[in-house]
Amino acid sequence: MKILLLEDDFTLSKEISAFFSTKEFECTPYYDGTFLLKKYFPYDYDIIILDINVPGINGIEVCKGIREIDKKTPIIMLTAFSEIEDKLSSFDSGADDYLVKPFHFDELYARVQSLLRRKEVPQQIENKITIKDLEIFEEEMKVYRSGEEIKLTPKEFKLILILAHAKGKVLSKQFIAEKLWDYHIETNQNTIEVYINFLRKKIDKDHETKLIRTKVGYGYYLSDQE
């Protein structure tokens, strides 16, 4: 297994690389975001670990750059900050998980293993999902309403898929959080409300029929019926 690591703290980078070598991972370290993007080639690695605060292009922008050419390789963001804005920025850039420094190497390893297991599970893709005038194309990762394309971030797209696949069933915040992220993190459930609001503004705001609905005290569902 190959890991791409962006971490400007030389000591920490060396320690992470040494730790993963004991788990039979080959770790390639970078210390500058700009240099990493110049060298990156899609799908050369099994997993990517990016520190946010690095020289050159920061980790958020590196993540966005990678996602333009590589939609599938799992990405974990590392940062010394824990504000909700940093979490949202990480996920909106296309990251799959987020870990705040300082952290235990065993926790990082557990998250790597979880993302790799998810990557290995075969996905049954239904290419097109239609709900009233909403069309979701899974393979192309595109969403249209009334024929007009709606630009969604990677996490917003994943959220609309979770709701769509439920086929009108009400989903709790906890269920959505566990599907949207691989780990139950307390702030994730609160963040669900933020993402639901993002989707409503993009998908429902300019339309008489609202599709993203709330069952108070239970959760959210996607339907053209009350």
Tab-separated table of C-alpha atoms in Angstrom, residues 17-208:
chain	number	residue	atom	x	y	z
A	17	SER	CA	6.428	7.497	7.703
A	18	ALA	CA	8.259	5.270	10.187
A	19	PHE	CA	5.005	4.259	11.882
A	20	PHE	CA	3.304	3.271	8.628
A	21	SER	CA	6.379	1.369	7.499
A	22	THR	CA	5.759	-0.973	10.460
A	23	LYS	CA	2.285	-1.554	8.987
A	24	GLU	CA	3.798	-2.420	5.598
A	25	PHE	CA	2.866	0.890	3.971
A	26	GLU	CA	5.216	2.771	1.665
A	27	CYS	CA	5.023	6.464	2.556
A	28	THR	CA	6.135	9.206	0.134
A	29	PRO	CA	6.615	12.535	1.980
A	30	TYR	CA	6.251	16.055	0.594
A	31	TYR	CA	6.821	19.294	2.486
A	32	ASP	CA	5.493	21.888	0.013
A	33	GLY	CA	2.000	21.962	-1.516
A	34	THR	CA	3.019	23.592	-4.782
A	35	PHE	CA	5.719	21.011	-5.420
A	36	LEU	CA	3.361	18.131	-4.603
A	37	LEU	CA	0.746	19.283	-7.125
A	38	LYS	CA	3.376	19.568	-9.844
A	39	LYS	CA	4.430	15.983	-9.218
A	40	TYR	CA	1.037	14.375	-8.563
A	41	PHE	CA	-0.270	11.764	-10.976
A	42	PRO	CA	-3.773	10.273	-10.581
A	43	TYR	CA	-4.162	6.984	-8.699
A	44	ASP	CA	-0.449	6.507	-7.961
A	45	TYR	CA	-1.334	6.152	-4.268
A	46	ASP	CA	-3.825	4.153	-2.210
A	47	ILE	CA	-4.457	6.991	0.231
A	48	ILE	CA	-3.465	10.651	0.633
A	49	ILE	CA	-2.764	12.511	3.910
A	50	LEU	CA	-2.580	16.312	3.656
A	51	ASP	CA	-1.641	18.825	6.318
A	52	ILE	CA	-3.559	22.081	5.772
A	53	ASN	CA	-0.902	24.576	6.867
A	54	VAL	CA	2.098	23.945	4.624
A	55	PRO	CA	4.413	26.142	2.510
A	56	GLY	CA	3.370	27.020	-1.028
A	57	ILE	CA	-0.216	26.001	-1.823
A	58	ASN	CA	-2.040	25.021	1.379
A	59	GLY	CA	-3.566	21.597	1.916
A	60	ILE	CA	-7.120	22.722	1.111
A	61	GLU	CA	-6.078	23.975	-2.322
A	62	VAL	CA	-3.919	20.890	-2.878
A	63	CYS	CA	-6.974	18.740	-2.132
A	64	LYS	CA	-9.047	20.710	-4.650
A	65	GLY	CA	-6.291	20.343	-7.242
A	66	ILE	CA	-6.096	16.593	-6.732
A	67	ARG	CA	-9.870	16.205	-6.941
A	68	GLU	CA	-9.900	17.874	-10.359
A	69	ILE	CA	-8.002	14.898	-11.773
A	70	ASP	CA	-8.536	12.157	-9.170
A	71	LYS	CA	-12.041	11.654	-7.764
A	72	LYS	CA	-11.488	8.330	-6.034
A	73	THR	CA	-8.284	8.171	-3.955
A	74	PRO	CA	-9.246	8.714	-0.279
A	75	ILE	CA	-7.915	11.920	1.321
A	76	ILE	CA	-7.456	12.675	5.031
A	77	MET	CA	-6.778	16.268	6.131
A	78	LEU	CA	-4.548	17.124	9.106
A	79	THR	CA	-4.602	20.455	10.922
A	80	ALA	CA	-3.810	22.070	14.254
A	81	PHE	CA	-7.192	23.834	14.205
A	82	SER	CA	-10.591	22.420	15.073
A	83	GLU	CA	-13.005	25.197	14.056
A	84	ILE	CA	-16.095	24.127	12.123
A	85	GLU	CA	-15.010	26.349	9.208
A	86	ASP	CA	-11.859	24.274	8.762
A	87	LYS	CA	-13.889	21.065	8.741
A	88	LEU	CA	-16.316	22.446	6.166
A	89	SER	CA	-13.465	23.745	4.001
A	90	SER	CA	-11.775	20.342	4.129
A	91	PHE	CA	-14.878	18.394	3.166
A	92	ASP	CA	-15.925	20.901	0.509
A	93	SER	CA	-12.504	20.597	-1.094
A	94	GLY	CA	-13.130	16.873	-1.526
A	95	ALA	CA	-11.544	15.363	1.589
A	96	ASP	CA	-12.984	12.146	3.006
A	97	ASP	CA	-11.907	12.600	6.612
A	98	TYR	CA	-10.381	15.133	9.000
A	99	LEU	CA	-8.030	14.711	11.970
A	100	VAL	CA	-6.974	17.421	14.434
A	101	LYS	CA	-3.434	17.626	15.789
A	102	PRO	CA	-2.149	16.350	18.086
A	103	PHE	CA	-3.364	12.841	17.315
A	104	HIS	CA	-2.356	9.269	18.086
A	105	PHE	CA	-0.809	7.392	15.187
A	106	ASP	CA	-3.100	4.451	15.960
A	107	GLU	CA	-6.137	6.680	15.356
A	108	LEU	CA	-4.716	7.864	12.032
A	109	TYR	CA	-4.032	4.249	11.087
A	110	ALA	CA	-7.619	3.241	11.993
A	111	ARG	CA	-8.995	5.985	9.760
A	112	VAL	CA	-6.708	4.973	6.911
A	113	GLN	CA	-7.874	1.369	7.237
A	114	SER	CA	-11.531	2.396	7.264
A	115	LEU	CA	-11.170	4.487	4.104
A	116	LEU	CA	-9.299	1.692	2.353
A	117	ARG	CA	-12.022	-0.828	3.248
A	118	ARG	CA	-14.667	1.504	1.851
A	119	LYS	CA	-12.616	1.936	-1.316
A	120	GLU	CA	-12.456	-1.829	-1.822
A	121	VAL	CA	-16.230	-2.385	-1.522
A	122	PRO	CA	-17.739	-2.769	-5.012
A	123	GLN	CA	-20.280	-0.074	-5.733
A	124	GLN	CA	-23.539	-0.816	-7.539
A	125	ILE	CA	-24.074	2.428	-9.447
A	126	GLU	CA	-27.506	3.407	-10.672
A	127	ASN	CA	-26.450	5.907	-13.314
A	128	LYS	CA	-29.541	8.136	-13.139
A	129	ILE	CA	-31.918	8.878	-10.278
A	130	THR	CA	-34.994	10.991	-10.997
A	131	ILE	CA	-37.214	12.656	-8.409
A	132	LYS	CA	-39.803	14.903	-10.054
A	133	ASP	CA	-37.648	17.358	-12.095
A	134	LEU	CA	-34.445	16.534	-10.179
A	135	GLU	CA	-31.959	14.339	-12.048
A	136	ILE	CA	-28.867	12.861	-10.362
A	137	PHE	CA	-26.168	11.219	-12.495
A	138	GLU	CA	-23.920	9.175	-10.213
A	139	GLU	CA	-21.115	8.273	-12.603
A	140	GLU	CA	-20.799	11.795	-13.963
A	141	MET	CA	-21.334	13.294	-10.473
A	142	LYS	CA	-23.772	15.836	-11.884
A	143	VAL	CA	-27.145	17.107	-10.707
A	144	TYR	CA	-29.834	18.880	-12.757
A	145	ARG	CA	-33.143	20.449	-11.827
A	146	SER	CA	-35.586	21.411	-14.562
A	147	GLY	CA	-32.755	20.787	-17.017
A	148	GLU	CA	-30.382	23.261	-15.370
A	149	GLU	CA	-27.140	21.931	-13.888
A	150	ILE	CA	-26.612	22.555	-10.166
A	151	LYS	CA	-23.008	22.851	-9.014
A	152	LEU	CA	-22.451	20.879	-5.805
A	153	THR	CA	-19.352	20.323	-3.708
A	154	PRO	CA	-18.228	16.673	-3.275
A	155	LYS	CA	-19.839	16.425	0.175
A	156	GLU	CA	-23.060	18.045	-1.003
A	157	PHE	CA	-23.222	15.567	-3.873
A	158	LYS	CA	-22.656	12.656	-1.501
A	159	LEU	CA	-25.391	13.969	0.804
A	160	ILE	CA	-27.954	14.255	-1.992
A	161	LEU	CA	-27.082	10.687	-3.030
A	162	ILE	CA	-27.628	9.418	0.523
A	163	LEU	CA	-31.060	11.039	0.583
A	164	ALA	CA	-31.919	9.864	-2.940
A	165	HIS	CA	-30.967	6.243	-2.292
A	166	ALA	CA	-33.260	6.203	0.758
A	167	LYS	CA	-36.230	6.513	-1.671
A	168	GLY	CA	-38.291	8.798	0.556
A	169	LYS	CA	-37.370	7.174	3.864
A	170	VAL	CA	-36.680	9.593	6.733
A	171	LEU	CA	-33.001	9.526	7.737
A	172	SER	CA	-31.754	10.656	11.130
A	173	LYS	CA	-28.825	13.043	11.544
A	174	GLN	CA	-26.811	10.238	13.087
A	175	PHE	CA	-27.441	7.912	10.151
A	176	ILE	CA	-26.534	10.614	7.630
A	177	ALA	CA	-23.375	11.521	9.565
A	178	GLU	CA	-22.237	7.903	9.631
A	179	LYS	CA	-22.775	7.621	5.871
A	180	LEU	CA	-21.273	11.004	5.038
A	181	TRP	CA	-18.181	10.359	7.150
A	182	ASP	CA	-16.551	7.106	8.184
A	183	TYR	CA	-16.489	8.004	11.849
A	184	HIS	CA	-19.002	9.203	14.378
A	185	ILE	CA	-17.691	12.627	15.327
A	186	GLU	CA	-19.976	14.686	17.548
A	187	THR	CA	-19.739	17.854	15.438
A	188	ASN	CA	-20.730	15.949	12.299
A	189	GLN	CA	-24.380	15.718	13.360
A	190	ASN	CA	-24.525	19.486	13.830
A	191	THR	CA	-22.803	19.942	10.489
A	192	ILE	CA	-25.578	17.956	8.782
A	193	GLU	CA	-27.925	20.910	9.332
A	194	VAL	CA	-25.423	23.188	7.606
A	195	TYR	CA	-25.182	20.903	4.575
A	196	ILE	CA	-28.946	20.444	4.378
A	197	ASN	CA	-29.286	24.231	4.264
A	198	PHE	CA	-26.610	24.398	1.531
A	199	LEU	CA	-28.565	21.868	-0.546
A	200	ARG	CA	-31.876	23.617	-0.025
A	201	LYS	CA	-30.446	26.897	-1.265
A	202	LYS	CA	-29.087	25.229	-4.392
A	203	ILE	CA	-31.837	22.721	-5.159
A	204	ASP	CA	-35.087	24.113	-3.715
A	205	LYS	CA	-34.728	27.888	-3.413
A	206	ASP	CA	-35.897	28.810	-6.922
A	207	HIS	CA	-38.580	26.116	-7.211
A	208	GLU	CA	-42.157	26.005	-5.956
